[in-house]
Amino acid sequence: MDRLLRSSGVRLTAMAAGLFAACTLALCILIYLGLRDDMEDQLRAQIRNETSQLIGDYNDDGLEELRHDISERLERHPGNRLRYTLTSPGGISIFDRIDLPERGGWSRLKQEGASDLIVLTTPLDDGYRLGIGADTRIVGEAARALRHAMLVVVIPALLLSLVAGLLVSRRFLARVENMKSTAEAVGRKSLSARMPVSPSGDEFDSLAGTINQMLDRIEALVRDVRYVSASIAHDLRTPLGHLRQRLERLVDTADTPAQRDELAETTALLDDVLATFAALLKIAELESRSTPVATETIDLSEIAGRVVSTFAAVAEAENKSISLVSAEPVYVVGDAQLITQMLVNLVENALRHNQAGVHVEVSVSRDEGAAQLLVRDDGVGIPEGELENAIKPFHRLDRSRTTTGSGLGLSLAASIARHHGAELHLTKLEPGLEVRCLFPRPA
């Protein structure tokens, strides 16, 4: 819900709703002012006509006839009617008690506890004044009725617009989330993922189609590069294998120990080249997903125990140490041979690139239900800025290439992890390095 409220779609919906409310309020004010002015104009017209009739009688028959006419009107309409007052030169008012202004013309008089009066004052002969007014109560009642009607209509309309906007935003966010999930999958090197395209053919579908075409092109280019790399490695491995066999035969027929040592060193170098080609072919095979994921249930603790036992003697001979921390069996589904190869690479990497005295710890455990395999050492570690590059093929911290290795160990381990849906994380320690392989939780 928090993500929904922070989304641009919801903000646009809120802005649209606010604009709608402001426009509706402005429209209501205009309608109210227009209705009020129109009703007051009708009252003024009624007062003006009544004044014209009474002044006509006054001009014909005098003041007494004016009084008589006003009395008849009051008797005929005792309830809802106009207000009449006739004020003498001495300030005495008869009929309705209205304090007329000294000056003739229109005026608006305040009444305590009641609505205003619109009054037209007309001067007569000998200091008399005739005032005819109308109560604006009917205007206020109409305005209240209009406000009530506006509230009844506008508030539900505003709420409906908000609900509709939220529904549209939720649908908008769902489309964005699908595209985001696909982009994240591509970012995790799953180039086969594609943006979902709906039958509606809207702008999202057009964008998704364009991105899918781009991904098709990228996937084809990457596939071609992998094919070329794998083809080179495969084609060179066979003649190099034959070359190694010849070197072995030459070692047996060498005349002097110096020749045998030179041939043995050449054979060792050739073995490194063959190992590099083998790693390249395995990475290409895993990344192309041509190898199906095995579905056997394996115990990570058992694999870790075998690998630690294998490297214990090698570590001791180099004045290094290795230990295993595993409290109980931890099962995952995968390929035992590949996972063993991954752990061998990680342990070998930790022992090879650290000086004497380093301690390597292999541990197997569960983290919130997910199996994890850790290889931790207290050696020189990897600089923070190099952690992301460390798993790239052929990347080596030793720029001079004086240490052994091809720079494919961590890269192959990362490929094996991805092949099993796991994630390989490198963390700098003080001192040392931690490599954590986190397997997916069981379904």
XYZ file of C-alpha atoms in Angstrom:
443
model
C 0.000 0.000 0.000
C 2.879 2.343 0.799
C 4.373 1.754 -2.664
C 0.945 2.456 -4.202
C 0.657 5.778 -2.358
C 4.172 6.776 -3.481
C 3.565 5.896 -7.116
C 3.364 8.531 -9.818
C -0.003 7.138 -10.941
C -1.584 7.775 -7.540
C -0.029 11.228 -7.359
C -1.458 12.055 -10.784
C -4.830 10.710 -9.663
C -4.722 12.868 -6.528
C -3.772 15.902 -8.604
C -6.612 15.200 -11.049
C -9.054 14.749 -8.162
C -7.835 17.968 -6.559
C -8.187 19.815 -9.877
C -11.667 18.339 -10.295
C -12.629 19.460 -6.787
C -11.235 22.965 -7.381
C -13.046 23.298 -10.717
C -16.275 21.973 -9.191
C -15.977 24.395 -6.288
C -15.371 27.282 -8.684
C -18.365 26.175 -10.778
C -20.561 25.977 -7.672
C -19.496 29.469 -6.618
C -20.265 30.835 -10.075
C -23.658 29.110 -10.135
C -24.433 30.372 -6.622
C -23.458 33.944 -7.449
C -25.367 33.817 -10.719
C -28.484 32.395 -9.050
C -28.324 34.924 -6.232
C -27.938 37.858 -8.587
C -30.717 36.561 -10.821
C -33.131 36.122 -7.924
C -32.267 39.556 -6.522
C -32.828 41.050 -9.969
C -36.282 39.451 -9.988
C -37.003 40.931 -6.569
C -35.821 44.350 -7.731
C -38.024 44.091 -10.827
C -41.013 43.200 -8.656
C -40.286 46.134 -6.314
C -39.797 48.471 -9.266
C -43.167 47.467 -10.823
C -44.971 47.809 -7.493
C -43.438 51.227 -6.902
C -44.429 52.355 -10.393
C -48.050 51.361 -9.829
C -48.299 53.061 -6.423
C -46.589 56.231 -7.624
C -49.037 56.327 -10.535
C -52.017 56.181 -8.129
C -50.333 58.774 -5.908
C -49.872 61.175 -8.806
C -53.519 60.760 -9.827
C -55.331 60.812 -6.469
C -52.860 61.970 -3.837
C -51.541 60.691 -0.533
C -54.796 59.243 0.806
C -55.243 57.080 -2.260
C -51.666 55.835 -1.767
C -52.470 54.825 1.812
C -55.631 53.108 0.672
C -53.822 51.135 -2.021
C -51.121 49.965 0.387
C -53.766 48.895 2.946
C -55.573 46.806 0.310
C -52.324 45.068 -0.656
C -51.570 44.257 2.970
C -55.047 42.798 3.459
C -54.832 40.683 0.289
C -51.361 39.316 1.061
C -50.906 39.194 4.836
C -48.206 36.460 4.659
C -45.453 36.253 2.096
C -45.464 39.724 0.563
C -43.496 42.863 -0.118
C -42.773 45.301 2.671
C -44.362 48.778 2.569
C -43.657 51.831 4.623
C -44.728 55.463 4.378
C -42.678 57.914 6.389
C -43.921 61.437 7.268
C -41.723 64.528 7.369
C -41.530 64.088 11.148
C -40.062 60.581 10.786
C -43.230 58.668 11.712
C -43.631 55.438 9.732
C -46.877 53.623 9.087
C -47.474 50.090 7.794
C -44.179 48.121 8.053
C -41.559 49.605 10.332
C -38.580 50.192 8.057
C -35.915 52.801 8.757
C -35.725 54.365 5.336
C -32.550 56.181 4.339
C -32.807 59.949 3.754
C -31.607 59.541 0.211
C -33.834 57.968 -2.412
C -32.923 54.923 -4.490
C -31.886 51.384 -3.796
C -30.461 50.277 -0.459
C -29.762 47.042 1.401
C -30.823 47.075 5.021
C -29.586 44.688 7.699
C -32.124 43.056 10.011
C -31.021 41.590 13.316
C -31.786 37.898 13.393
C -33.310 37.948 9.904
C -32.403 38.220 6.242
C -31.466 41.484 4.563
C -34.032 43.750 2.958
C -33.715 45.169 -0.534
C -35.503 48.519 -0.420
C -36.366 51.134 -3.043
C -36.985 54.538 -1.470
C -38.983 57.125 -3.453
C -39.302 60.780 -2.209
C -42.858 62.253 -2.308
C -44.225 65.763 -1.982
C -44.113 67.660 1.327
C -41.235 65.510 2.736
C -42.997 62.165 2.617
C -41.083 59.042 1.541
C -42.388 55.778 0.141
C -40.347 52.625 0.735
C -41.044 49.230 -0.807
C -38.775 46.311 0.050
C -38.435 42.581 -0.241
C -36.982 40.031 2.152
C -33.956 38.161 0.716
C -34.783 35.062 2.751
C -35.924 33.239 -0.373
C -32.516 33.912 -1.944
C -30.742 32.381 1.071
C -33.046 29.350 1.022
C -32.341 28.796 -2.661
C -28.590 29.137 -2.022
C -28.764 26.544 0.786
C -30.717 24.188 -1.417
C -28.131 24.637 -4.152
C -25.255 23.950 -1.728
C -26.982 20.801 -0.517
C -27.558 19.606 -4.065
C -23.934 20.321 -4.935
C -22.702 18.332 -1.937
C -24.979 15.429 -2.795
C -23.630 15.339 -6.346
C -20.037 16.538 -6.035
C -18.810 14.518 -3.037
C -19.886 11.137 -4.469
C -18.464 12.154 -7.849
C -15.168 13.091 -6.191
C -15.033 9.804 -4.287
C -15.848 7.852 -7.433
C -13.102 9.678 -9.324
C -10.609 8.797 -6.571
C -11.650 5.136 -6.573
C -11.501 4.998 -10.360
C -8.105 6.675 -10.302
C -6.786 4.186 -7.748
C -8.050 1.265 -9.827
C -6.419 2.707 -12.938
C -3.223 3.332 -10.963
C -3.244 -0.241 -9.661
C -3.558 -1.546 -13.207
C -0.846 0.868 -14.316
C 1.418 -0.307 -11.493
C 0.775 -3.948 -12.368
C 1.999 -3.322 -15.919
C 5.036 -1.448 -14.620
C 5.749 -4.215 -12.080
C 5.675 -6.844 -14.838
C 8.136 -4.835 -16.904
C 10.308 -4.263 -13.826
C 10.354 -7.991 -13.015
C 11.407 -8.778 -16.576
C 14.144 -6.133 -16.450
C 15.399 -7.585 -13.158
C 15.425 -11.072 -14.687
C 17.451 -9.769 -17.631
C 19.767 -8.035 -15.164
C 20.356 -11.415 -13.527
C 21.635 -12.618 -16.931
C 18.400 -14.368 -17.875
C 18.412 -13.017 -21.421
C 15.542 -15.287 -22.413
C 13.068 -13.197 -20.355
C 10.736 -10.977 -22.379
C 8.393 -8.116 -21.609
C 4.720 -9.169 -21.440
C 2.586 -7.858 -24.319
C -1.204 -7.633 -23.937
C -3.745 -7.736 -26.800
C -4.750 -4.095 -26.182
C -1.858 -2.711 -28.225
C -1.427 0.408 -26.085
C 1.724 2.447 -25.454
C 2.978 -0.095 -22.897
C 2.670 -2.868 -25.469
C 4.493 -0.766 -28.060
C 7.310 -0.108 -25.569
C 7.396 -3.791 -24.558
C 7.606 -4.850 -28.196
C 10.520 -2.499 -28.836
C 12.352 -3.725 -25.729
C 11.715 -7.356 -26.713
C 13.248 -6.723 -30.138
C 16.268 -5.210 -28.439
C 16.535 -8.220 -26.090
C 16.270 -10.600 -29.052
C 19.186 -8.819 -30.687
C 21.249 -8.788 -27.481
C 20.545 -12.466 -26.834
C 21.569 -13.349 -30.391
C 24.810 -11.385 -30.065
C 25.655 -12.957 -26.710
C 24.813 -16.411 -28.066
C 27.115 -15.815 -31.037
C 29.951 -14.684 -28.768
C 29.500 -17.727 -26.540
C 29.363 -19.983 -29.569
C 32.575 -18.533 -30.947
C 34.323 -18.831 -27.561
C 33.116 -22.385 -27.047
C 34.032 -23.338 -30.601
C 37.548 -21.961 -30.220
C 38.002 -23.722 -26.900
C 36.603 -26.980 -28.272
C 38.631 -26.889 -31.492
C 41.871 -26.072 -29.681
C 41.410 -28.583 -26.885
C 41.801 -31.598 -29.175
C 45.167 -30.610 -30.786
C 46.433 -29.404 -27.418
C 45.519 -32.781 -25.945
C 47.511 -34.480 -28.678
C 50.403 -32.089 -28.004
C 50.331 -33.057 -24.332
C 50.532 -36.732 -25.200
C 53.611 -36.042 -27.346
C 55.193 -34.092 -24.514
C 54.654 -37.023 -22.178
C 56.376 -39.347 -24.665
C 59.248 -36.869 -24.993
C 59.651 -36.823 -21.218
C 60.171 -40.582 -21.268
C 62.821 -40.330 -24.035
C 64.643 -37.219 -22.766
C 68.421 -37.592 -22.577
C 69.127 -35.355 -19.586
C 67.332 -34.389 -16.327
C 67.306 -30.763 -17.477
C 65.361 -31.715 -20.591
C 62.912 -33.762 -18.540
C 62.351 -30.842 -16.146
C 61.803 -28.433 -19.037
C 59.328 -30.797 -20.661
C 57.529 -31.314 -17.321
C 57.151 -27.537 -16.845
C 55.834 -27.224 -20.407
C 53.350 -30.010 -19.724
C 52.178 -28.226 -16.555
C 51.653 -24.994 -18.473
C 49.725 -26.902 -21.106
C 47.572 -28.443 -18.367
C 46.684 -24.909 -17.217
C 45.641 -24.028 -20.774
C 43.517 -27.184 -21.032
C 41.947 -26.413 -17.656
C 41.108 -22.904 -18.886
C 39.479 -24.282 -22.026
C 37.550 -26.825 -19.936
C 36.292 -24.018 -17.678
C 35.298 -21.902 -20.682
C 33.355 -24.785 -22.187
C 31.599 -25.496 -18.883
C 30.650 -21.811 -18.425
C 29.330 -21.629 -21.993
C 27.368 -24.833 -21.431
C 25.821 -23.555 -18.195
C 25.047 -20.055 -19.494
C 23.403 -21.460 -22.629
C 21.269 -23.680 -20.360
C 21.900 -26.637 -22.631
C 22.526 -28.723 -19.512
C 19.272 -29.571 -17.697
C 19.157 -28.893 -13.969
C 19.399 -32.155 -12.049
C 16.545 -32.857 -9.645
C 18.331 -35.100 -7.170
C 18.255 -34.227 -3.489
C 21.753 -33.734 -2.142
C 23.217 -32.945 1.270
C 25.386 -29.828 1.213
C 26.997 -30.836 4.512
C 28.166 -34.127 3.031
C 29.641 -32.414 -0.046
C 31.349 -29.789 2.128
C 32.832 -32.546 4.318
C 34.334 -34.346 1.339
C 35.823 -31.170 -0.144
C 37.316 -30.058 3.197
C 38.843 -33.511 3.713
C 40.345 -33.377 0.208
C 41.995 -29.996 0.759
C 43.082 -30.558 4.373
C 46.406 -32.182 3.430
C 47.100 -29.610 0.700
C 46.446 -26.748 3.118
C 48.624 -28.277 5.825
C 51.523 -28.735 3.384
C 51.383 -24.998 2.617
C 51.128 -24.027 6.309
C 47.462 -23.126 5.876
C 44.357 -24.556 7.532
C 40.776 -25.384 6.625
C 37.794 -26.373 8.780
C 34.136 -27.283 8.419
C 31.202 -25.867 10.416
C 28.058 -27.897 9.864
C 25.577 -28.759 12.609
C 23.110 -30.868 10.636
C 22.324 -32.064 7.113
C 21.123 -29.325 4.767
C 19.375 -30.618 1.659
C 18.974 -28.918 -1.703
C 17.865 -30.066 -5.143
C 20.540 -29.912 -7.802
C 23.538 -31.512 -9.460
C 25.966 -32.941 -6.887
C 28.903 -32.903 -9.308
C 28.401 -29.254 -10.276
C 27.909 -28.099 -6.673
C 31.046 -30.004 -5.689
C 32.919 -28.244 -8.513
C 31.617 -24.879 -7.278
C 32.798 -25.510 -3.712
C 36.166 -26.812 -4.941
C 36.664 -23.600 -6.914
C 35.769 -21.430 -3.918
C 38.067 -23.301 -1.516
C 40.880 -23.476 -4.045
C 40.542 -19.747 -4.688
C 40.743 -18.983 -0.940
C 43.852 -21.147 -0.441
C 45.679 -20.177 -3.628
C 45.431 -16.402 -3.296
C 46.407 -16.106 0.378
C 49.707 -16.395 2.171
C 50.787 -19.010 4.696
C 48.892 -18.906 7.986
C 45.497 -18.217 6.432
C 42.514 -20.111 7.788
C 39.614 -21.074 5.507
C 36.264 -21.930 7.076
C 33.514 -23.740 5.160
C 30.045 -23.672 6.727
C 26.637 -24.991 5.761
C 23.436 -23.676 7.361
C 19.948 -22.365 6.724
C 19.032 -18.689 6.603
C 15.284 -18.124 7.018
C 14.581 -21.501 5.462
C 17.004 -21.086 2.552
C 20.131 -23.245 2.373
C 23.399 -21.351 2.300
C 26.990 -22.389 1.719
C 29.745 -20.092 3.016
C 33.480 -20.024 2.385
C 35.185 -17.521 4.669
C 38.882 -16.730 5.063
C 41.004 -14.306 7.097
C 43.452 -13.528 4.311
C 44.116 -10.440 2.236
C 40.564 -10.283 0.864
C 39.357 -8.285 -2.127
C 39.045 -4.481 -2.250
C 35.466 -3.209 -1.988
C 35.551 -1.766 -5.492
C 36.661 -5.083 -7.018
C 33.973 -7.349 -5.488
C 31.603 -7.029 -8.440
C 34.379 -7.564 -10.995
C 35.808 -10.587 -9.193
C 33.268 -12.985 -10.712
C 33.829 -11.755 -14.260
C 35.698 -14.179 -16.559
C 39.492 -13.723 -16.658
C 39.398 -10.946 -14.055
C 42.406 -11.177 -11.730
C 43.524 -8.871 -8.950
C 47.118 -9.751 -9.769
C 47.557 -7.556 -12.834
C 51.032 -8.942 -13.437
C 49.595 -12.500 -13.696
C 52.424 -13.883 -11.560
C 50.087 -16.168 -9.573
C 48.677 -19.367 -10.989
C 45.125 -19.639 -12.218
C 43.091 -18.501 -15.180
C 40.734 -16.058 -13.476
C 37.761 -18.344 -14.194
C 37.294 -19.974 -10.774
C 34.795 -17.514 -9.314
C 33.165 -17.014 -12.719
C 32.511 -20.737 -13.070
C 31.247 -20.885 -9.462
C 28.824 -18.035 -10.187
C 27.592 -19.801 -13.343
C 26.981 -23.018 -11.394
C 25.083 -21.043 -8.723
C 22.870 -19.352 -11.331
C 22.312 -22.740 -12.977
C 20.704 -23.853 -9.694
C 18.734 -20.631 -9.196
C 21.114 -19.620 -6.399
C 22.936 -16.325 -5.839
C 26.641 -15.852 -5.158
C 27.511 -12.897 -2.902
C 31.009 -11.636 -2.088
C 31.521 -9.649 1.118
C 34.707 -7.952 2.259
C 35.734 -8.889 5.809
C 38.259 -7.308 8.134
C 40.369 -9.202 7.390
C 39.494 -11.602 4.611
C 36.620 -12.433 2.281
C 33.298 -14.216 2.585
C 31.651 -15.917 -0.384
C 28.058 -16.904 0.282
C 25.947 -19.061 -2.017
C 22.276 -18.700 -1.129
C 20.025 -21.357 -2.626
C 16.328 -20.727 -3.318
C 13.828 -21.699 -0.656
C 12.030 -24.996 -1.265
C 8.590 -24.595 -2.815
